[in-house]
Short mmCIF file of C-alpha atoms and ligand atoms in Angstrom, two decimals:
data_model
loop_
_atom_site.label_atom_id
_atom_site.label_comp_id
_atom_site.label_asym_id
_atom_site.label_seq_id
_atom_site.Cartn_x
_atom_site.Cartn_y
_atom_site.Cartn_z
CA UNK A 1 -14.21 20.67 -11.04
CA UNK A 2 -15.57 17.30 -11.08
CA UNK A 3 -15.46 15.42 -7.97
CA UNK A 4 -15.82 11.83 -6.44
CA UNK A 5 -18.24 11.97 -3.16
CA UNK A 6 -19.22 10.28 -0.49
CA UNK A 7 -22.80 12.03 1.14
CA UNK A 8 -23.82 8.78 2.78
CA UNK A 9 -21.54 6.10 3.79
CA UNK A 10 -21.74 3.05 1.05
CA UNK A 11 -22.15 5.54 -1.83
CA UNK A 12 -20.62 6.92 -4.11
CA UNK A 13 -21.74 10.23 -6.62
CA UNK A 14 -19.85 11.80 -9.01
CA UNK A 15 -20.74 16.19 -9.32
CA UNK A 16 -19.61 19.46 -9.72
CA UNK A 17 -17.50 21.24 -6.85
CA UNK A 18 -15.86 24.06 -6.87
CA UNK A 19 -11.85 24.14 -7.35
CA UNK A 20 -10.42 24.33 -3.69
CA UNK A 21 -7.79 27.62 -3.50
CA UNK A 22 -4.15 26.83 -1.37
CA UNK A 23 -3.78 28.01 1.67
CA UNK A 24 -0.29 28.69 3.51
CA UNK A 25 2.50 26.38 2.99
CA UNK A 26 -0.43 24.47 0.62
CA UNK A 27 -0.28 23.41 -3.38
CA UNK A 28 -2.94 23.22 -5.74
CA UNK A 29 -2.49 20.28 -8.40
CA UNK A 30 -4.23 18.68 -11.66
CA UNK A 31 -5.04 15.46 -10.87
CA UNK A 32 -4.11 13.33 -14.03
CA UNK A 33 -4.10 9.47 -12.01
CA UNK A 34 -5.50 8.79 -8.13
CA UNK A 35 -4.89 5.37 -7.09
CA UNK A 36 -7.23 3.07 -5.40
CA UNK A 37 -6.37 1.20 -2.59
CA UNK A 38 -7.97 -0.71 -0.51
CA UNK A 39 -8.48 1.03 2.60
CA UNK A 40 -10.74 3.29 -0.02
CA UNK A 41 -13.22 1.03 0.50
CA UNK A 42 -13.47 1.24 4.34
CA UNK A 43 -13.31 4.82 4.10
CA UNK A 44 -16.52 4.67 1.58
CA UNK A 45 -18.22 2.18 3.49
CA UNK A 46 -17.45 3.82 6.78
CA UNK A 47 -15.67 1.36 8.42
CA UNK A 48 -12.18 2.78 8.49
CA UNK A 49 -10.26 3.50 11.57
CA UNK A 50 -10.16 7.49 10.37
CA UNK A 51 -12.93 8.84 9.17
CA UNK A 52 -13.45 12.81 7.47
CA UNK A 53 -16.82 14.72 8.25
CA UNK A 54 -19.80 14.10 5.62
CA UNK A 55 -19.85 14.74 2.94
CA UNK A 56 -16.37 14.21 1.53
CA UNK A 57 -14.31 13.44 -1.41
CA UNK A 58 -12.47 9.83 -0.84
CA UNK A 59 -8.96 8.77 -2.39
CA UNK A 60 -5.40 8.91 -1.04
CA UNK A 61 -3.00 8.94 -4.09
CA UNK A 62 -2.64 11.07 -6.95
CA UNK A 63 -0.36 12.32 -9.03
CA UNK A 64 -0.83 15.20 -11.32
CA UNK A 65 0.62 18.73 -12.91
CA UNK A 66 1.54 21.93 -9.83
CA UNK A 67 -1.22 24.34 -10.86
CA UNK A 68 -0.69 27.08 -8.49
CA UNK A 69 0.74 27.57 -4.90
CA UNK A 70 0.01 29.25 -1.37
CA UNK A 71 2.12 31.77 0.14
CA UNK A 72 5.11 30.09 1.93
CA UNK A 73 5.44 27.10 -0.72
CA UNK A 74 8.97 26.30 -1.10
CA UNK A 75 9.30 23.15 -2.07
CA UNK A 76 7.67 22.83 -5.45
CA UNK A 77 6.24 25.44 -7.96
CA UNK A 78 3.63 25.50 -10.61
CA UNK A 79 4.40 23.14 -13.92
CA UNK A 80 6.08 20.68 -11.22
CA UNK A 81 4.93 16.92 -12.05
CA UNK A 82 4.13 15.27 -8.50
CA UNK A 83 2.87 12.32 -6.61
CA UNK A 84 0.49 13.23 -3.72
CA UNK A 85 -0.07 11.29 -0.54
CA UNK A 86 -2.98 12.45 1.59
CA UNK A 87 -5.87 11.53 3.99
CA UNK A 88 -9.14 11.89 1.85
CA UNK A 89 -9.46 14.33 -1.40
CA UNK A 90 -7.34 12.55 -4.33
CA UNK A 91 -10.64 11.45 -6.41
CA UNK A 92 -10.92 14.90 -7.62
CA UNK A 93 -9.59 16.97 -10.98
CA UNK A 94 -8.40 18.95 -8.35
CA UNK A 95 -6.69 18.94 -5.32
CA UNK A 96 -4.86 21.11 -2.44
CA UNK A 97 -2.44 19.40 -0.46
CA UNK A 98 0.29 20.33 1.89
CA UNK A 99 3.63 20.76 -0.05
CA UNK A 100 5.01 18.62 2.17
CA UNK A 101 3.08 15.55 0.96
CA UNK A 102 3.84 16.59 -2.94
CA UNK A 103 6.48 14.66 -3.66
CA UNK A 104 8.63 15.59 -7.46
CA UNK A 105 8.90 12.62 -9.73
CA UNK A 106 11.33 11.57 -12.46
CA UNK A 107 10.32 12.30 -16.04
CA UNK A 108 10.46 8.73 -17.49
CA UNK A 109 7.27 7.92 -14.48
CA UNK A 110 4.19 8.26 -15.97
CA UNK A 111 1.11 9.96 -14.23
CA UNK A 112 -0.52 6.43 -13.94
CA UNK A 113 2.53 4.58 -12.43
CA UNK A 114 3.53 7.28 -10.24
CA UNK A 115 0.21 6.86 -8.59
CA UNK A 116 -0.01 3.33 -8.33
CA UNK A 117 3.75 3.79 -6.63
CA UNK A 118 2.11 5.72 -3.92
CA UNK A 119 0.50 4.27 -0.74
CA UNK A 120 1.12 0.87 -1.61
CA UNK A 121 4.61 0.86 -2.15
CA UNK A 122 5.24 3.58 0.26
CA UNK A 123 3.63 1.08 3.06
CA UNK A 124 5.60 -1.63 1.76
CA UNK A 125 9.06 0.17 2.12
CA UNK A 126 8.01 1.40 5.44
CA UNK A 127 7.00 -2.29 6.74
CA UNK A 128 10.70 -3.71 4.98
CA UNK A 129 13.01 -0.92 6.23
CA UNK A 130 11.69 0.88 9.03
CA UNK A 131 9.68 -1.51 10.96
CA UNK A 132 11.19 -4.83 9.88
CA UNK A 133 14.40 -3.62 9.96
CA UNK A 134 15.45 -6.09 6.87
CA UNK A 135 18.18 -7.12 6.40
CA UNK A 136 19.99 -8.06 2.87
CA UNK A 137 19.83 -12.69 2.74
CA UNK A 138 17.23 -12.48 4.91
CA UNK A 139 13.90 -14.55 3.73
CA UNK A 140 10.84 -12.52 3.59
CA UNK A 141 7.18 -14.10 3.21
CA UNK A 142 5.03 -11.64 1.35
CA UNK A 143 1.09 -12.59 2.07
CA UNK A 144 -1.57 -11.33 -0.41
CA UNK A 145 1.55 -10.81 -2.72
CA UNK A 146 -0.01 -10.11 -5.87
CA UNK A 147 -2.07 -6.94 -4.69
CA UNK A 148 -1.14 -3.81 -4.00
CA UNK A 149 1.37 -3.71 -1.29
CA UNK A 150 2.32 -7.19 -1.64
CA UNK A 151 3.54 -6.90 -5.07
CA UNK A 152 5.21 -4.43 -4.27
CA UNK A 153 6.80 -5.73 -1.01
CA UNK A 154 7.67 -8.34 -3.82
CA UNK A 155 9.18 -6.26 -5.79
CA UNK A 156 11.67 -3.93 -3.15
CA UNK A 157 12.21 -6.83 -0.68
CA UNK A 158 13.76 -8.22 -3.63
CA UNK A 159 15.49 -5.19 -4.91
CA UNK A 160 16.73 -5.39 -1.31
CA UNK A 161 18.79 -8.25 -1.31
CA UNK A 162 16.30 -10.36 0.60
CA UNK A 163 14.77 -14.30 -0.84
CA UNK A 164 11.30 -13.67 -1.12
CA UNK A 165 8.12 -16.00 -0.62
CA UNK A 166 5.21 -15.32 -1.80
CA UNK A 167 1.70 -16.08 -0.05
CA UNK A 168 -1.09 -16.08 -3.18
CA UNK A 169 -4.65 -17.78 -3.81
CA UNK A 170 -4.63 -18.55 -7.48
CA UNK A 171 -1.98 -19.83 -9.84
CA UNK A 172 -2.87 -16.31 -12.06
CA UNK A 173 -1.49 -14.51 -9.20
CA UNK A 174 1.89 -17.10 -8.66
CA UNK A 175 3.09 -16.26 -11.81
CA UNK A 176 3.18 -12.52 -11.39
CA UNK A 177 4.63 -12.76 -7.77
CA UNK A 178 7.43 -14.82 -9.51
CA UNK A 179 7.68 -13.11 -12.69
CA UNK A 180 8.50 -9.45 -9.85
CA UNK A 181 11.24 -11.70 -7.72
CA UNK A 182 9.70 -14.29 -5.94
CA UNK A 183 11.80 -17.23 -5.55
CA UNK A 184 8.95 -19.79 -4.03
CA UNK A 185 5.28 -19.41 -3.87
CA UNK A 186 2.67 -21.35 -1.73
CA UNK A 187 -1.03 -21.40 -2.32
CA UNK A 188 -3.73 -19.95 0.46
CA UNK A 189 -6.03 -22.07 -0.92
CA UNK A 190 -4.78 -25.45 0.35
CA UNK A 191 -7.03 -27.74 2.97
CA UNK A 192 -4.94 -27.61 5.71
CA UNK A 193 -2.90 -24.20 5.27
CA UNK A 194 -2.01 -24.10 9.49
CA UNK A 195 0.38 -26.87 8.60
CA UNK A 196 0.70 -26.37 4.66
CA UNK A 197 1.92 -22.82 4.82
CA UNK A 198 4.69 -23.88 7.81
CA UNK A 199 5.34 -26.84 5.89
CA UNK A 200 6.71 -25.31 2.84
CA UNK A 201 8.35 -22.30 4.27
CA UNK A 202 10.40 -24.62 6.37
CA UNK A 203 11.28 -26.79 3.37
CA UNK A 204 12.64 -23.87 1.35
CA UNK A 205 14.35 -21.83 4.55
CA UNK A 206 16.02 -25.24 5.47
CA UNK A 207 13.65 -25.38 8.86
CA UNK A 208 14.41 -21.89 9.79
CA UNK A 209 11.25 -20.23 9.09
CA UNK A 210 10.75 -16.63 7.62
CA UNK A 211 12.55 -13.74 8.93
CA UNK A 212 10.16 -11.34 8.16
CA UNK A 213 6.95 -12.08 7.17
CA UNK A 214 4.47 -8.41 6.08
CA UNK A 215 1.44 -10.01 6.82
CA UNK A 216 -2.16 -8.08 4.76
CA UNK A 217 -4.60 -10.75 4.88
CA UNK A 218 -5.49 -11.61 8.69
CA UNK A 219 -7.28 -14.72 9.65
CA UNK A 220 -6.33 -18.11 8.53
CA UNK A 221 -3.39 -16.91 7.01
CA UNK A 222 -2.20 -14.73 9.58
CA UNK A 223 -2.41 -17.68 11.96
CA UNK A 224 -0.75 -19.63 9.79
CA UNK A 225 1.96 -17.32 9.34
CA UNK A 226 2.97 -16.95 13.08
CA UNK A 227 4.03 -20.55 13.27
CA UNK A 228 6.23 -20.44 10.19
CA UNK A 229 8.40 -17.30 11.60
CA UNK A 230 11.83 -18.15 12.24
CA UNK A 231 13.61 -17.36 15.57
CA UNK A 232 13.84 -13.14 16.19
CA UNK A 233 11.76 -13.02 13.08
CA UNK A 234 9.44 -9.99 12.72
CA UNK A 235 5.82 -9.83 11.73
CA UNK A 236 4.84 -6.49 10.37
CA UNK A 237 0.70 -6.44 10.33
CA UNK A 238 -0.51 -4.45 7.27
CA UNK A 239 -4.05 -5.39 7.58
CA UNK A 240 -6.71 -7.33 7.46
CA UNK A 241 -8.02 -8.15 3.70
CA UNK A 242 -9.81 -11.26 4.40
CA UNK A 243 -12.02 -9.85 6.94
CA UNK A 244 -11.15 -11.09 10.31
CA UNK A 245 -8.76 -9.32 12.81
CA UNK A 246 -6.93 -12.13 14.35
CA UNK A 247 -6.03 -12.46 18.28
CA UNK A 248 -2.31 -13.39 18.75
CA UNK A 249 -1.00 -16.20 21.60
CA UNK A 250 1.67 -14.75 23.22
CA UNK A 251 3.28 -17.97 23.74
CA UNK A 252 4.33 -17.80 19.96
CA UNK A 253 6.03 -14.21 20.30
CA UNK A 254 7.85 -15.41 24.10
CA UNK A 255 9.10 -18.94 22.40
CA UNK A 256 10.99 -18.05 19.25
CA UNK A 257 11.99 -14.41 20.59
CA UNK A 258 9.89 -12.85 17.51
CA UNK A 259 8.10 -9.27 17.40
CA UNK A 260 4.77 -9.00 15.92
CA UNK A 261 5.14 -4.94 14.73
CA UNK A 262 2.18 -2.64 13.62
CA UNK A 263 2.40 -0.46 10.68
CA UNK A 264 -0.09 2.64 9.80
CA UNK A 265 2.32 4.63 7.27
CA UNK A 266 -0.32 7.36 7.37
CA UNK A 267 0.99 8.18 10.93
CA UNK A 268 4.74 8.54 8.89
CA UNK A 269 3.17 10.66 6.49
CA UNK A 270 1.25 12.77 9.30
CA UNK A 271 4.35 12.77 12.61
CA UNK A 272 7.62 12.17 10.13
CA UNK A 273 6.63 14.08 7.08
CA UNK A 274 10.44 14.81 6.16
CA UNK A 275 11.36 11.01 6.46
CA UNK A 276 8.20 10.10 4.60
CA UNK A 277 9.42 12.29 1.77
CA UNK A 278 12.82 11.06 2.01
CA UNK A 279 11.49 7.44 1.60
CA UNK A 280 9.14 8.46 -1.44
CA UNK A 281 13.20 9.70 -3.24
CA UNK A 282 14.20 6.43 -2.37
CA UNK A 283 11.64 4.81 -3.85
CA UNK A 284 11.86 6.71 -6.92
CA UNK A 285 15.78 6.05 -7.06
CA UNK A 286 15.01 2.60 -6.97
CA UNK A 287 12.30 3.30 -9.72
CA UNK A 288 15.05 4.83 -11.64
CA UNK A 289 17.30 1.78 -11.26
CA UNK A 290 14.97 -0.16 -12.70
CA UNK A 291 14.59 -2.38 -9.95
CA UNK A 292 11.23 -1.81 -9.03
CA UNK A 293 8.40 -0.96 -11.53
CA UNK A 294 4.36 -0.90 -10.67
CA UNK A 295 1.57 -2.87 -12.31
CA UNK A 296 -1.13 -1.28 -13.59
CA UNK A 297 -3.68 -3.82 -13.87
CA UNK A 298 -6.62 -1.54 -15.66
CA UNK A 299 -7.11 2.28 -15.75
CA UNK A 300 -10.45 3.49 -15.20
CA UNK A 301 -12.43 6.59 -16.15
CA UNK A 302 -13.56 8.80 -12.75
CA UNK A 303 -16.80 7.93 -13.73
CA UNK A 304 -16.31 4.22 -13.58
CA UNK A 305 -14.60 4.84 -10.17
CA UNK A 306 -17.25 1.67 -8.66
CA UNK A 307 -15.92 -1.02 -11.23
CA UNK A 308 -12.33 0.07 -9.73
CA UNK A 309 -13.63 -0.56 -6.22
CA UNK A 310 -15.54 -3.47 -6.89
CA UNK A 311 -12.58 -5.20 -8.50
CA UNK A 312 -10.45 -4.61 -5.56
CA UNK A 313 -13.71 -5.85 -2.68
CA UNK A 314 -13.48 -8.82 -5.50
CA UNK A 315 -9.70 -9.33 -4.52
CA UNK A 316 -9.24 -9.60 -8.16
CA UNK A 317 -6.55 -6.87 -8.43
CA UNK A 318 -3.04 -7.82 -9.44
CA UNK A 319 -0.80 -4.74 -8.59
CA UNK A 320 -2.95 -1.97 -9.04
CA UNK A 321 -5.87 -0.19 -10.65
CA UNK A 322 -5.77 3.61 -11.20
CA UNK A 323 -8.64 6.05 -12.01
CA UNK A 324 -7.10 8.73 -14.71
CA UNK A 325 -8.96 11.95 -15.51
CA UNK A 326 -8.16 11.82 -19.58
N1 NAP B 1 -1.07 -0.47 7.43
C1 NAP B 1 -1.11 0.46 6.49
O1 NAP B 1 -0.61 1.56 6.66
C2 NAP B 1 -1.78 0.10 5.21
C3 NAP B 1 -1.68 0.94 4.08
C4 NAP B 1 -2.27 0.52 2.88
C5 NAP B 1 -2.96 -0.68 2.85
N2 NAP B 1 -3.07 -1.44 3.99
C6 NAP B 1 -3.74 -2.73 4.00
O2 NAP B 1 -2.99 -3.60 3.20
C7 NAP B 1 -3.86 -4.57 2.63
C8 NAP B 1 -3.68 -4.59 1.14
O3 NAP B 1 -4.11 -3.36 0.58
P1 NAP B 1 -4.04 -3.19 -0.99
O4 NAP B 1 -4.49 -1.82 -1.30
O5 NAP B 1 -2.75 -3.68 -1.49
O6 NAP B 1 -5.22 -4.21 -1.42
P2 NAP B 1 -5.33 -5.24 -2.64
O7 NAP B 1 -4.51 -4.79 -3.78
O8 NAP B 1 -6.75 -5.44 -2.85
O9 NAP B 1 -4.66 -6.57 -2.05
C9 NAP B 1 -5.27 -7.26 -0.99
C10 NAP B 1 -4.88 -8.71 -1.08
O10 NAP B 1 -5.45 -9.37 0.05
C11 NAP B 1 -5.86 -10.67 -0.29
N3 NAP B 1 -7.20 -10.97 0.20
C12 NAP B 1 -7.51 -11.98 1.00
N4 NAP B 1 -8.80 -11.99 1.30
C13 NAP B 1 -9.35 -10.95 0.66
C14 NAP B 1 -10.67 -10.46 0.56
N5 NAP B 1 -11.69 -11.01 1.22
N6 NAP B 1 -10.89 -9.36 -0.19
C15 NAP B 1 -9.88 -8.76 -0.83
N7 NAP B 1 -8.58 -9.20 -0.77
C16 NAP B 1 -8.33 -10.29 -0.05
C17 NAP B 1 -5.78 -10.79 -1.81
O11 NAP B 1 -4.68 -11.63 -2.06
P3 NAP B 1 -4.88 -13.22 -2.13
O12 NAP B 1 -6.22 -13.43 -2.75
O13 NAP B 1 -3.79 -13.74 -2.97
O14 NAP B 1 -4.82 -13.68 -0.71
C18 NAP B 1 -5.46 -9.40 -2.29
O15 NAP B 1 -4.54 -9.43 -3.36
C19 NAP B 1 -5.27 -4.21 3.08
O16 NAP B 1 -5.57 -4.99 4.22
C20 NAP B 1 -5.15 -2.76 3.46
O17 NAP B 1 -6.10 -2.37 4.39
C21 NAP B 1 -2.48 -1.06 5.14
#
């Protein structure tokens, strides 16, 4: 089968491998769409907080056709169309997986969407529900909002019953946050954004500040952010886009009575597999609904796997871009 690699941190190959075989309680599946994201690029460049053995095949999101299945597979069987959530492995024709992490989809998703509804909308629900604990009137401020997981934290804080802000650096990017539910958007790009960004989430929350902010981009903006929270608002940190991991003064968590909560949904996927599957239904239910529905920026051929990358290290990526096998 043909295969995505990484033999030396930084690169990338594509070759020949040969099909993996399911083990126990495992599921072998046709990879039709893998979704990049961009923790794929720390993984490739070596800098992620989880790293597999050399050499390896990168990507955590697929979706694809149930080929065949290990002894003890209950959950789906062959001819089953899935979405796959998983460490390292999805930038592959093939892939085994633990049928735990195969999660069924409804017919009307396509291969492409149902991948690009993977990590980054399953971290997004995760930071809203589980960790945020949001609420429906509450106002949410969405940083990075036209990416991945911000668009769609958009996009289910919305379908939530929540007033959403949305944090964006071009005006490309404003109009899709608002054209997937955001009420207000501010620009990152402003001169002085430690006052801007307070500034206008005050003026729109009537001085009460954000309730929840999910906070992706770190630095600048993440400062900024922790000064426009409003009193027992939560700050759910995502990541760290921009580059630099900021340090927090706890005299802004002790003052307004806010938490600032960590999120790595991997762990979900990994210590609450049953809940993580249970959220993945709910996300397609809401799919169903039509209240939430991913954008697929560009689809790329395997082969052109570094243009994919290199679009997303650009920060150019509205929604998503998915690799497809066809
Ligand atoms: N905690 C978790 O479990 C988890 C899971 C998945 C992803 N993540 C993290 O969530 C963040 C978003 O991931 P994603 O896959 O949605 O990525 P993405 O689609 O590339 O979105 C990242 C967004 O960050 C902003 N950004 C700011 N500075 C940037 C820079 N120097 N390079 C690239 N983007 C920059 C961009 O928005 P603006 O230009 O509008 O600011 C961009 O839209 C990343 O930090 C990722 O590591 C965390």
């Amino acid at each position: 089968m043909k295969a995505l690699m990484v033999k030396q941190f930084g690169a990338l190959v594509v070759e020949e491998r040969p099909a993996p075989v399911p083990g126990t309680g495992e599921v072998l599946v046709d990879v039709h769409a893998a979704g990049v994201n961009f923790p794929d690029l720390m993984v490739i460049a070596g800098t992620y907080q989880n790293l597999p053995p050399l050499p390896f095949i990168p990507g955590k999101e697929c979706a694809g056709i149930v080929k065949a299945i290990g002894p003890c597979v209950t959950l789906v069987k062959p001819g089953d169309r899935v979405m796959v959530q998983i460490e390292y492995g999805a930038f592959a024709a093939q892939i085994v997986a633990k049928q735990i992490n195969c999660h069924a989809i409804p017919d009307a998703l396509s291969f492409t969407e149902a991948a690009a509804i993977g990590l980054s909308y399953m971290t997004a629900y995760f930071a809203l529900v589980e960790r945020a604990q949001l609420k429906p009137g509450e106002t949410v401020l969405v940083t990075g909002a036209a990416g991945g997981v911000g668009l769609a934290a958009v996009q289910i804080a919305k379908a939530l019953g929540a007033h959403v802000i949305a944090a964006v650096d071009s005006p490309e990017k404003a109009a899709v946050a608002r054209a997937n539910g955001a009420g207000h958007v501010i620009d990152t790009t402003v001169a002085d954004l430690r006052n801007a960004l307070r500034d206008e989430v005050f003026a729109v929350t009537a001085k009460r500040g954000a309730d929840v902010i999910l906070e992706q981009v770190g630095g600048d903006v993440f400062d900024a952010c922790l000064r426009a929270i409003a009193w027992c608002g939560r700050m759910v940190v995502i990541g760290f886009a921009s580059g630099r991991i900021p340090d927090i003064k706890a005299g802004y968590i002790l003052v307004k009575n806010i938490a600032v909560i960590g999120l790595q949904v991997s762990d979900y996927r990994d210590r609450q597999p049953e809940k993580f599957r249970a959220m993945g239904q709910q996300l397609f239910e809401l799919y169903s609904a039509g209240k939430i529905k991913p954008h697929v920026m560009a689809t790329y051929a395997f082969e052109d796997a570094a243009l994919a990358l290199k679009a997303v290290q650009d920060g150019k990526v509205i929604g998503k871009v998915v690799l497809t096998t066809a």
